[in-house]
Amino acid sequence: MGGTVLKASNAAVNKPVNVGIVGLGTVGGGALNLLRANAAELSRRTGRDIVVSHVGVRREHPNLNLTGITVSMDIFAVVDDPAVDVVVEVIGGITAARELVLRAIANGKHVVTANKWLLAEHGNEIFSAAEAKGVYVAFEAAVAGGVPIIKVLREGLAANNIDWLAGIINGTGNYILTEMRDKGRSFADALDDATALGYAELDPTFDVEGIDAAHKLTIMASIAFGIPLQFSKAYTEGLSKLTRDDVVYAEELGFRIKQLGVARRTREGVELRVHPTLIPDDRLIAHVNGVKNAILVQSDAVGTTMYYGAGAGAGPTASAVVADIVDVVRALTAESAPNVPHLAFMPGAITNTPILPMEDVVTSYYLRLQAYDRAGVLADVTRILSNHDINIEAILQKPMQEGGSVPVIILTKPVVEREMNLAMAELEALDHIIGSVTRIRMEPLA
Amino acid sequence: MGGTVLKASNAAVNKPVNVGIVGLGTVGGGALNLLRANAAELSRRTGRDIVVSHVGVRREHPNLNLTGITVSMDIFAVVDDPAVDVVVEVIGGITAARELVLRAIANGKHVVTANKWLLAEHGNEIFSAAEAKGVYVAFEAAVAGGVPIIKVLREGLAANNIDWLAGIINGTGNYILTEMRDKGRSFADALDDATALGYAELDPTFDVEGIDAAHKLTIMASIAFGIPLQFSKAYTEGLSKLTRDDVVYAEELGFRIKQLGVARRTREGVELRVHPTLIPDDRLIAHVNGVKNAILVQSDAVGTTMYYGAGAGAGPTASAVVADIVDVVRALTAESAPNVPHLAFMPGAITNTPILPMEDVVTSYYLRLQAYDRAGVLADVTRILSNHDINIEAILQKPMQEGGSVPVIILTKPVVEREMNLAMAELEALDHIIGSVTRIRMEPLA
C-alpha cells in the first residue's frame, strides 16, 4: 500500500517536462498549438509545466511560431536530445517512423504516436522494445481521433470480456456514404467532393478501400481481446462498388449502409473485417453521419456502449496526442511508468487466438441480382440458395427497368461465407442473371 | 525517466490482491459475481489475482455463494481487516457510508465507491482525507453506470478546456419520457410502469425530481472544470409537471424532450442545472431512449464527443466498480498510487469559480399558455415578451379546445432567466390566460 498522491505543495518544485515533436504537419502543429493554448489548464491537471523544447522537421514552417524551441532538420536529433522527456512521433509513414520510435525507446524516452499504420504493421516489435526498456508508447490518437477509445477499451471496460466491437472509423468513407444517402450522389461524385474538402487524401486508396479502417481495427482488436497485432490477416473490402441503388433499397428495407470495422471473438477465432455493412436504421450508430466516427462495443458486464466524435482533424487528433502526454507526465510525476499494459493485457498473457479467414465468418447478407423477368427465375434463385442451406429473410422485386430486366433484392439469414461464395457463383452462372451479384454483409448490432 | 513496466515474469510472483466489499445488494453482489466470472481475464489484465476476501453485510444473502469469504455483520470489520487491500463501499446512503469510507482511508486502504449521493454531499472531505493519507478513492460507478465517463473526463479529454457537458443521466427519467413519447402515456402511468419494472425505487423522488441526476452532474462538473463539489447549489426541476401535450407539441416543432443535466462554464460562473429540456431531434442524443444514459461533452480541441450505454443495473454498475479495482491494482503493482487527481485537477489548482444562480442562466425557452381565443391575446402576449427584450423564434396556435380556449406555444430566443420569470408572472396575470404558463428550457447542443 505504498505510494503517495502528489500534494499541491509539490507542484511548484517539479521541473517542466520537455516534449520533442517530430513532424509539424496538421497533427504536430495542432499538438504544439494545443500545448500552448491550454498550458495553464494542463499545469492544473498535472502539477507540471509541459514545454515543447525541440522539434524535428523536414521543411520550413513559416506559419508556426517556434520561438524558444530548438528546430532540427535532422529528425533523429530530437530523439537523441538528452533534455527531451517525451517524443511525439507524427511524421506518418512507416519506414522512418519505425526507426525513429525504436531509437527513442532505446534512448529511454516515452513515445506518443498517432501513427496507426506504423502500429498495425510494427506494433508488436515496438511494444516489445518498450516493455524491455521500461518506457511507454502511447497511441490514443491512432484510432478515432479525439474519441478516447483506446483508454476506454484498455481501462474503462477492463472488467469485461469484450464480445465484439463495430466501428465507423474512417471519416472520409462515412462522409461519402452520407452524401450518397442524403443527396443521392454517386460514389465517384461524393469522393471528388471529399477530396475537394480536404477529407480524403489525393490518393484516397487507404480511405475508400478500408485499409485505414483496418489499421485502426487491428489495434482495437488487440486491446479488446489481448491478441497480437495481425494487420495482414484483416479482411478489407472498399466502398467503390456500392451503387446509389443499394443505398435506396437498403433504406426501403429499414437499413442503412455504413463502412464498418468489425472485430468479434468467437469460439473458433477472432473475426477482423472491414466492409460495407447493412445495419438496422433504429440503431443509434446508424445515425452517425458525415466525417464523424463512432465505436459500438458489446461486452459481457456492461452490455452495449458507444463512443462518438470527430475521428480526424488537427484539433481532435491533437487532443488525443496531448491526453497521452498528460498520461505520461502523470506517470513520470508518480515516479513510475504507467502499469497499464500496451495491449491491455499483460505481455505474457497475450493469447494466440487465430484470426478467422473470411470464408469462415458467419453473417446475414443483402444480395442484389439483375434478372431477366422470365418465369422460373425466382424458382432457380431460391433453389440454389436452398441447396446451400441459405434461408431467406426477405425478398424484394423492383419494377422492370429498360432492357427488360428487374432488380431482385434478397436478405438472407446467417450463413457461413464459404457457402455464400459457392451460391453466388452458381447464381451468376444462371442464364437469366445479368452480370455479377452484389453482396453486402449485414450486422444486427444487437 | 525511472520506473519499469511490469514484466510478464513478475506476474506469477505477485500475491493476490484482497478486496473487501461492504454491501451485497444489486451492485455489491454484481461486483462479487463479476470478479469471479472474469477472474482469468482480470488476471491477464493486471498480472495479479483479485480475490474477494471479506464482505460486510447487514442481512443474510442465501443466493450468493460466499464460500471462502469472511462474512461480517459488523461492516466496520471489513475496513479494519489488515488483510484487505481495497474496500468497495456499496451500501448506499450517506451517514454510515461516510463514516465507513473515512475509516477505510484512515486505515490506509484504497476505496472504490458507487455512491454518488455520498460524493456529491461529502466528496470534498473524502478526497481531501484520501490525498492526505496517500490513498485513492475511485468512483467510476457513481456516474452513468458502466459508461466510463469519469475516466473520459479526467484522462481521455485531459488536453481540452471543457466548455460544457449535457447528459441523460437518470435511466428512470429517460424511460418515462420515452414511454410518454412512443406510447402516448401520461407521466403518472409511465412512472407506475417504471416502478413495476424495478427501474424506479418505491420512493422515486430522487429519480423524477432530478436529484439523482444532480448528484451525478455535480461530480462531472467538478471533474470537467476543476471546481469543488457543490451539490447544494445545483438547480433541479423534475418531470412531474410535464404533459403528454408538451411532448407532442415539441415533436411538431422538431424537438424532443429529455431530462438533461447541464454543466457549462461561462465567464460569470458555472451553470449546474437539471431540468426537462427541448433538444433538436436531429441531435444523436435525442435518439437515446429507454433506460439508457448518454453524455455529450463539448470541448475546445476535440469538439463534440458522446458516450452512451446502460446507466444502471447489476452488470453495468459492477463493470465500473471492477474497472476501478483494476485501476487500483495496476497502481499497487506499479508501487505507486495513481497520480491522477481525484477531481482531474491538482488539489491546489481547484478554482472557486462560482456556481451561477438559476436566475442568471441564459437559455431559449418553450412556453405553453392556455388562452381564451379573444382578439388581442397574441398582441398582449407578444407585447409583454417584447417589454422584457424576449425575441420570439416561433409561435404555434393550436385548434380551439373544449371550454373555448386555445393552446399557444412560443419558442423564444436566448434570454436570461430573471427576465423570463418576470415576463411569465405578467403573462399569468393576464385575464385571458388560464392557469400557469408552462416553461421548458431549450438547448441547441451545438
CSV table of C-alpha atoms in Angstrom, one decimal, chain A residues 41-407:
chain,number,residue,atom,x,y,z
A,41,GLU,CA,-5.2,24.1,-17.7
A,42,LEU,CA,-2.6,21.3,-18.4
A,43,SER,CA,-0.5,22.5,-15.5
A,44,ARG,CA,-3.6,22.5,-13.3
A,45,ARG,CA,-4.2,18.9,-14.3
A,46,THR,CA,-0.6,17.5,-14.0
A,47,GLY,CA,1.1,19.8,-11.5
A,48,ARG,CA,3.9,20.2,-14.1
A,49,ASP,CA,4.6,22.7,-16.9
A,50,ILE,CA,4.7,20.9,-20.2
A,51,VAL,CA,7.0,22.6,-22.7
A,52,VAL,CA,7.8,21.8,-26.3
A,53,SER,CA,11.6,22.1,-26.3
A,54,HIS,CA,12.7,20.5,-29.6
A,55,VAL,CA,11.0,19.9,-32.9
A,56,GLY,CA,12.2,17.9,-35.9
A,57,VAL,CA,11.0,19.0,-39.3
A,58,ARG,CA,11.8,18.3,-42.9
A,59,ARG,CA,10.8,21.7,-44.3
A,60,GLU,CA,10.2,25.2,-43.1
A,61,HIS,CA,7.0,26.0,-41.2
A,62,PRO,CA,6.7,29.8,-41.5
A,63,ASN,CA,3.1,29.8,-40.1
A,64,LEU,CA,4.2,28.3,-36.8
A,65,ASN,CA,5.7,30.3,-34.0
A,66,LEU,CA,8.8,28.3,-33.0
A,67,THR,CA,10.4,30.9,-30.7
A,68,GLY,CA,12.4,29.3,-27.9
A,69,ILE,CA,12.2,25.9,-29.5
A,70,THR,CA,15.2,24.0,-30.9
A,71,VAL,CA,14.5,23.2,-34.5
A,72,SER,CA,16.3,20.3,-36.2
A,73,MET,CA,16.1,19.4,-39.8
A,74,ASP,CA,17.7,16.0,-38.7
A,75,ILE,CA,14.7,14.4,-37.1
A,76,PHE,CA,16.8,12.0,-35.2
A,77,ALA,CA,18.4,14.9,-33.3
A,78,VAL,CA,15.1,15.1,-31.3
A,79,VAL,CA,15.2,11.5,-30.1
A,80,ASP,CA,18.9,11.9,-29.2
A,81,ASP,CA,18.4,15.1,-27.2
A,82,PRO,CA,19.1,14.2,-23.6
A,83,ALA,CA,16.8,17.0,-22.4
A,84,VAL,CA,13.7,15.6,-24.1
A,85,ASP,CA,11.5,13.5,-21.8
A,86,VAL,CA,8.7,12.6,-24.2
A,87,VAL,CA,8.9,12.1,-28.0
A,88,VAL,CA,5.8,12.8,-30.1
A,89,GLU,CA,6.1,10.9,-33.5
A,90,VAL,CA,3.7,12.5,-36.0
A,91,ILE,CA,5.7,12.2,-39.3
A,92,GLY,CA,3.5,9.4,-40.6
A,93,GLY,CA,4.6,6.6,-42.9
A,94,ILE,CA,6.3,3.5,-41.6
A,95,THR,CA,9.9,3.3,-42.5
A,96,ALA,CA,11.5,6.4,-40.9
A,97,ALA,CA,8.8,6.4,-38.2
A,98,ARG,CA,9.7,2.9,-37.1
A,99,GLU,CA,13.4,3.7,-36.9
A,100,LEU,CA,12.7,6.9,-35.1
A,101,VAL,CA,10.4,5.3,-32.5
A,102,LEU,CA,12.7,2.4,-31.8
A,103,ARG,CA,15.6,4.8,-31.3
A,104,ALA,CA,13.6,6.9,-29.0
A,105,ILE,CA,12.8,3.8,-26.9
A,106,ALA,CA,16.4,2.7,-27.0
A,107,ASN,CA,17.3,6.2,-25.6
A,108,GLY,CA,14.8,5.6,-22.7
A,109,LYS,CA,12.2,8.0,-23.8
A,110,HIS,CA,8.5,7.7,-23.6
A,111,VAL,CA,6.8,7.9,-27.0
A,112,VAL,CA,3.4,9.3,-28.1
A,113,THR,CA,2.4,8.4,-31.6
A,114,ALA,CA,-0.7,9.0,-33.9
A,115,ASN,CA,0.6,6.5,-36.5
A,116,LYS,CA,-1.9,3.7,-36.9
A,117,TRP,CA,-0.2,2.3,-40.0
A,118,LEU,CA,3.1,2.0,-38.1
A,119,LEU,CA,1.4,0.3,-35.1
A,120,ALA,CA,-0.7,-2.0,-37.2
A,121,GLU,CA,2.4,-3.2,-39.1
A,122,HIS,CA,5.2,-2.9,-36.5
A,123,GLY,CA,3.3,-2.6,-33.1
A,124,ASN,CA,4.4,-6.0,-31.7
A,125,GLU,CA,8.0,-5.1,-32.2
A,126,ILE,CA,7.6,-1.6,-30.9
A,127,PHE,CA,5.7,-2.6,-27.7
A,128,SER,CA,8.1,-5.4,-27.0
A,129,ALA,CA,11.0,-3.0,-27.2
A,130,ALA,CA,9.2,-0.5,-25.0
A,131,GLU,CA,8.4,-3.2,-22.4
A,132,ALA,CA,12.0,-4.4,-22.3
A,133,LYS,CA,13.2,-0.8,-21.8
A,134,GLY,CA,10.6,0.2,-19.3
A,135,VAL,CA,9.2,3.0,-21.2
A,136,TYR,CA,5.7,3.6,-22.6
A,137,VAL,CA,4.4,4.1,-26.1
A,138,ALA,CA,1.0,5.8,-26.0
A,139,PHE,CA,-1.2,5.9,-29.1
A,140,GLU,CA,-4.7,7.2,-28.3
A,141,ALA,CA,-4.5,9.4,-31.4
A,142,ALA,CA,-4.0,6.4,-33.7
A,143,VAL,CA,-7.7,5.4,-33.5
A,144,ALA,CA,-10.8,7.6,-33.9
A,145,GLY,CA,-9.0,10.9,-33.4
A,146,GLY,CA,-10.1,12.6,-30.2
A,147,VAL,CA,-12.5,9.9,-29.1
A,148,PRO,CA,-10.6,8.2,-26.2
A,149,ILE,CA,-11.5,4.7,-27.4
A,150,ILE,CA,-8.1,3.2,-26.5
A,151,LYS,CA,-8.4,4.3,-22.9
A,152,VAL,CA,-12.0,3.1,-22.8
A,153,LEU,CA,-11.1,-0.4,-24.1
A,154,ARG,CA,-7.9,-0.8,-22.1
A,155,GLU,CA,-9.1,0.7,-18.8
A,156,GLY,CA,-12.7,1.8,-18.7
A,157,LEU,CA,-14.1,-1.6,-19.8
A,158,ALA,CA,-11.3,-3.6,-18.1
A,159,ALA,CA,-13.8,-5.6,-16.0
A,160,ASN,CA,-15.4,-7.0,-19.1
A,161,ASN,CA,-14.9,-9.9,-21.5
A,162,ILE,CA,-15.4,-7.9,-24.7
A,163,ASP,CA,-17.6,-9.9,-27.2
A,164,TRP,CA,-17.3,-7.7,-30.2
A,165,LEU,CA,-16.9,-4.1,-31.4
A,166,ALA,CA,-18.0,-2.4,-34.5
A,167,GLY,CA,-16.9,1.0,-35.6
A,168,ILE,CA,-17.4,3.7,-38.2
A,169,ILE,CA,-13.7,4.5,-38.1
A,170,ASN,CA,-12.9,6.3,-41.3
A,171,GLY,CA,-14.5,9.7,-41.6
A,172,THR,CA,-13.9,10.0,-45.4
A,173,GLY,CA,-15.8,6.8,-46.0
A,174,ASN,CA,-18.6,7.8,-43.8
A,175,TYR,CA,-18.8,11.2,-45.4
A,176,ILE,CA,-19.1,9.5,-48.9
A,177,LEU,CA,-21.9,7.2,-47.7
A,178,THR,CA,-23.8,10.1,-46.0
A,179,GLU,CA,-23.6,12.1,-49.2
A,180,MET,CA,-24.8,9.1,-51.3
A,181,ARG,CA,-27.8,8.6,-49.0
A,182,ASP,CA,-28.8,12.2,-48.2
A,183,LYS,CA,-28.1,13.8,-51.6
A,184,GLY,CA,-28.5,10.9,-54.0
A,185,ARG,CA,-24.9,11.3,-55.2
A,186,SER,CA,-22.8,8.6,-56.8
A,187,PHE,CA,-19.7,7.2,-55.1
A,188,ALA,CA,-17.4,8.9,-57.6
A,189,ASP,CA,-19.1,12.3,-57.1
A,190,ALA,CA,-19.1,12.1,-53.3
A,191,LEU,CA,-15.4,11.1,-53.4
A,192,ASP,CA,-14.5,14.1,-55.5
A,193,ASP,CA,-16.2,16.3,-53.0
A,194,ALA,CA,-14.4,14.7,-50.1
A,195,THR,CA,-11.1,15.3,-51.8
A,196,ALA,CA,-12.0,18.9,-52.6
A,197,LEU,CA,-13.0,19.5,-48.9
A,198,GLY,CA,-9.6,18.0,-47.8
A,199,TYR,CA,-11.2,15.0,-46.1
A,200,ALA,CA,-9.7,12.4,-48.5
A,201,GLU,CA,-6.0,12.3,-49.4
A,202,LEU,CA,-5.1,12.9,-53.1
A,203,ASP,CA,-4.5,9.1,-53.1
A,204,PRO,CA,-7.7,8.0,-51.3
A,205,THR,CA,-6.9,4.3,-51.5
A,206,PHE,CA,-6.3,3.9,-47.8
A,207,ASP,CA,-9.7,5.5,-47.0
A,208,VAL,CA,-12.0,4.1,-49.6
A,209,GLU,CA,-10.5,0.6,-49.7
A,210,GLY,CA,-10.9,0.2,-46.0
A,211,ILE,CA,-7.1,-0.1,-45.3
A,212,ASP,CA,-7.0,2.9,-42.9
A,213,ALA,CA,-10.0,1.4,-41.0
A,214,ALA,CA,-8.3,-2.0,-40.9
A,215,HIS,CA,-5.2,-0.4,-39.3
A,216,LYS,CA,-7.4,1.0,-36.6
A,217,LEU,CA,-9.5,-2.1,-36.2
A,218,THR,CA,-6.3,-4.2,-35.9
A,219,ILE,CA,-5.2,-2.1,-32.9
A,220,MET,CA,-8.6,-2.1,-31.2
A,221,ALA,CA,-9.0,-5.9,-31.6
A,222,SER,CA,-5.6,-6.5,-30.0
A,223,ILE,CA,-6.6,-4.4,-27.0
A,224,ALA,CA,-10.1,-5.8,-26.8
A,225,PHE,CA,-9.1,-9.4,-26.9
A,226,GLY,CA,-5.5,-9.5,-25.8
A,227,ILE,CA,-4.1,-10.8,-29.1
A,228,PRO,CA,-1.0,-9.7,-31.1
A,229,LEU,CA,-1.4,-7.1,-33.8
A,230,GLN,CA,-2.1,-9.0,-37.1
A,231,PHE,CA,-3.0,-6.5,-39.7
A,232,SER,CA,-2.0,-8.8,-42.6
A,233,LYS,CA,-4.9,-11.1,-41.6
A,234,ALA,CA,-7.6,-8.5,-41.7
A,235,TYR,CA,-10.2,-8.7,-44.4
A,236,THR,CA,-10.9,-5.4,-46.2
A,237,GLU,CA,-13.5,-4.5,-48.8
A,238,GLY,CA,-13.9,-1.0,-50.1
A,239,LEU,CA,-16.8,1.2,-51.0
A,240,SER,CA,-16.2,1.7,-54.7
A,241,LYS,CA,-18.6,-1.0,-55.9
A,242,LEU,CA,-21.5,0.4,-53.9
A,243,THR,CA,-24.3,2.0,-56.0
A,244,ARG,CA,-26.9,4.6,-55.2
A,245,ASP,CA,-29.5,1.9,-55.8
A,246,ASP,CA,-28.1,-0.2,-53.0
A,247,VAL,CA,-28.4,2.7,-50.6
A,248,VAL,CA,-32.0,3.3,-51.6
A,249,TYR,CA,-33.0,-0.4,-51.5
A,250,ALA,CA,-31.4,-0.8,-48.0
A,251,GLU,CA,-33.4,2.2,-46.8
A,252,GLU,CA,-36.6,0.7,-48.1
A,253,LEU,CA,-35.9,-2.4,-46.1
A,254,GLY,CA,-35.2,-0.5,-42.9
A,255,PHE,CA,-31.4,-0.4,-43.1
A,256,ARG,CA,-28.5,2.0,-43.7
A,257,ILE,CA,-25.2,1.2,-45.2
A,258,LYS,CA,-22.1,2.0,-43.2
A,259,GLN,CA,-18.5,1.1,-43.7
A,260,LEU,CA,-17.9,-0.9,-40.5
A,261,GLY,CA,-14.8,-2.3,-39.0
A,262,VAL,CA,-16.0,-5.4,-37.1
A,263,ALA,CA,-13.9,-7.4,-34.6
A,264,ARG,CA,-15.6,-10.3,-32.9
A,265,ARG,CA,-14.3,-13.1,-30.6
A,266,THR,CA,-15.9,-16.5,-31.5
A,267,ARG,CA,-15.1,-19.9,-30.2
A,268,GLU,CA,-13.2,-20.7,-33.4
A,269,GLY,CA,-11.2,-17.4,-33.6
A,270,VAL,CA,-11.3,-13.7,-34.0
A,271,GLU,CA,-13.1,-12.0,-36.9
A,272,LEU,CA,-11.3,-9.0,-38.2
A,273,ARG,CA,-13.0,-7.4,-41.1
A,274,VAL,CA,-13.8,-4.1,-42.8
A,275,HIS,CA,-16.6,-3.9,-45.4
A,276,PRO,CA,-19.8,-2.0,-46.3
A,277,THR,CA,-22.5,-3.3,-44.0
A,278,LEU,CA,-26.3,-3.0,-43.7
A,279,ILE,CA,-27.3,-2.1,-40.2
A,280,PRO,CA,-30.9,-1.6,-38.9
A,281,ASP,CA,-31.9,2.1,-39.0
A,282,ASP,CA,-33.1,2.1,-35.4
A,283,ARG,CA,-29.6,1.6,-34.1
A,284,LEU,CA,-28.0,4.8,-32.7
A,285,ILE,CA,-24.8,4.2,-34.8
A,286,ALA,CA,-26.9,4.2,-38.0
A,287,HIS,CA,-27.4,7.9,-37.4
A,288,VAL,CA,-23.7,8.8,-37.2
A,289,ASN,CA,-23.2,10.9,-40.3
A,290,GLY,CA,-20.6,12.9,-42.2
A,291,VAL,CA,-17.0,12.7,-41.1
A,292,LYS,CA,-17.8,11.6,-37.6
A,293,ASN,CA,-16.6,8.3,-36.0
A,294,ALA,CA,-18.4,6.0,-33.6
A,295,ILE,CA,-17.5,2.7,-32.0
A,296,LEU,CA,-20.0,0.3,-30.6
A,297,VAL,CA,-18.7,-2.1,-28.0
A,298,GLN,CA,-20.5,-5.2,-26.8
A,299,SER,CA,-19.2,-6.7,-23.5
A,300,ASP,CA,-20.5,-9.2,-21.0
A,301,ALA,CA,-21.0,-7.0,-17.9
A,302,VAL,CA,-21.8,-3.6,-19.2
A,303,GLY,CA,-23.7,-4.6,-22.4
A,304,THR,CA,-23.6,-2.2,-25.3
A,305,THR,CA,-21.8,1.1,-25.0
A,306,MET,CA,-21.0,3.6,-27.8
A,307,TYR,CA,-18.3,6.3,-28.2
A,308,TYR,CA,-18.8,9.1,-30.7
A,309,GLY,CA,-16.9,12.1,-32.0
A,310,ALA,CA,-14.6,13.6,-34.6
A,311,GLY,CA,-12.2,11.0,-36.0
A,312,ALA,CA,-9.7,13.3,-37.7
A,313,GLY,CA,-8.6,16.9,-38.0
A,314,ALA,CA,-5.9,19.0,-36.2
A,315,GLY,CA,-7.9,19.7,-33.0
A,316,PRO,CA,-9.3,16.2,-32.3
A,317,THR,CA,-6.1,14.4,-33.1
A,318,ALA,CA,-4.0,16.8,-31.1
A,319,SER,CA,-6.5,16.4,-28.3
A,320,ALA,CA,-5.6,12.7,-28.2
A,321,VAL,CA,-1.8,13.3,-28.5
A,322,VAL,CA,-1.9,15.8,-25.6
A,323,ALA,CA,-4.0,13.5,-23.5
A,324,ASP,CA,-1.3,10.8,-24.0
A,325,ILE,CA,1.3,13.3,-23.0
A,326,VAL,CA,-0.7,14.1,-19.8
A,327,ASP,CA,-0.9,10.4,-19.0
A,328,VAL,CA,2.9,10.1,-19.4
A,329,VAL,CA,3.5,13.2,-17.3
A,330,ARG,CA,1.2,12.0,-14.5
A,331,ALA,CA,3.2,8.7,-14.5
A,332,LEU,CA,6.6,10.5,-14.6
A,333,THR,CA,5.5,12.5,-11.6
A,334,ALA,CA,4.4,9.4,-9.7
A,335,GLU,CA,8.0,8.2,-10.4
A,336,SER,CA,6.7,5.0,-12.1
A,337,ALA,CA,5.8,4.3,-15.6
A,338,PRO,CA,2.1,3.6,-16.0
A,339,ASN,CA,1.4,-0.1,-15.3
A,340,VAL,CA,-1.3,-0.3,-17.9
A,341,PRO,CA,-0.1,-2.9,-20.5
A,342,HIS,CA,0.2,-1.5,-24.0
A,343,LEU,CA,-2.3,-4.0,-25.4
A,344,ALA,CA,-4.5,-4.0,-22.2
A,345,PHE,CA,-3.3,-7.5,-21.2
A,346,MET,CA,0.0,-8.4,-19.6
A,347,PRO,CA,2.7,-9.2,-22.2
A,348,GLY,CA,2.9,-12.8,-21.0
A,349,ALA,CA,-0.9,-13.1,-21.2
A,350,ILE,CA,-1.4,-12.3,-24.8
A,351,THR,CA,-3.1,-15.3,-26.5
A,352,ASN,CA,-2.6,-16.7,-29.9
A,353,THR,CA,-6.3,-17.0,-30.8
A,354,PRO,CA,-6.3,-17.3,-34.6
A,355,ILE,CA,-7.8,-14.7,-36.9
A,356,LEU,CA,-10.7,-16.4,-38.8
A,357,PRO,CA,-10.4,-16.5,-42.6
A,358,MET,CA,-13.2,-14.5,-44.1
A,359,GLU,CA,-14.7,-17.7,-45.6
A,360,ASP,CA,-15.3,-19.0,-42.0
A,361,VAL,CA,-17.2,-15.9,-40.9
A,362,VAL,CA,-21.0,-16.2,-40.4
A,363,THR,CA,-23.2,-13.2,-41.3
A,364,SER,CA,-26.5,-12.4,-42.9
A,365,TYR,CA,-26.4,-10.9,-46.4
A,366,TYR,CA,-28.1,-8.4,-48.7
A,367,LEU,CA,-27.9,-9.7,-52.3
A,368,ARG,CA,-28.8,-7.7,-55.3
A,369,LEU,CA,-29.3,-9.5,-58.7
A,370,GLN,CA,-30.3,-8.1,-62.0
A,371,ALA,CA,-32.6,-10.7,-63.6
A,372,TYR,CA,-34.5,-11.1,-66.9
A,373,ASP,CA,-38.2,-11.1,-65.9
A,374,ARG,CA,-38.9,-14.7,-67.0
A,375,ALA,CA,-40.9,-17.4,-65.5
A,376,GLY,CA,-38.8,-19.6,-63.2
A,377,VAL,CA,-36.1,-17.0,-62.3
A,378,LEU,CA,-37.1,-16.8,-58.6
A,379,ALA,CA,-37.6,-20.5,-58.5
A,380,ASP,CA,-34.0,-21.0,-59.8
A,381,VAL,CA,-32.6,-18.4,-57.4
A,382,THR,CA,-34.4,-19.8,-54.3
A,383,ARG,CA,-33.4,-23.4,-55.2
A,384,ILE,CA,-29.7,-22.5,-55.4
A,385,LEU,CA,-29.9,-20.7,-52.0
A,386,SER,CA,-31.8,-23.6,-50.5
A,387,ASN,CA,-29.2,-26.1,-51.8
A,388,HIS,CA,-26.6,-24.3,-49.8
A,389,ASP,CA,-28.8,-24.1,-46.7
A,390,ILE,CA,-29.2,-20.4,-47.1
A,391,ASN,CA,-32.6,-19.2,-45.6
A,392,ILE,CA,-34.3,-16.2,-47.0
A,393,GLU,CA,-35.4,-13.4,-44.6
A,394,ALA,CA,-37.0,-11.1,-47.1
A,395,ILE,CA,-37.2,-10.7,-50.9
A,396,LEU,CA,-38.0,-7.6,-52.9
A,397,GLN,CA,-38.5,-7.5,-56.6
A,398,LYS,CA,-38.4,-4.0,-58.1
A,399,PRO,CA,-40.3,-2.8,-61.2
A,400,MET,CA,-38.9,-3.7,-64.7
A,401,GLN,CA,-36.1,-1.4,-66.0
A,402,GLU,CA,-35.0,-0.5,-69.5
A,403,GLY,CA,-33.8,-3.7,-71.3
A,404,GLY,CA,-36.5,-5.8,-69.7
A,405,SER,CA,-34.6,-6.8,-66.5
A,406,VAL,CA,-35.7,-6.4,-62.9
A,407,PRO,CA,-33.6,-5.9,-59.8
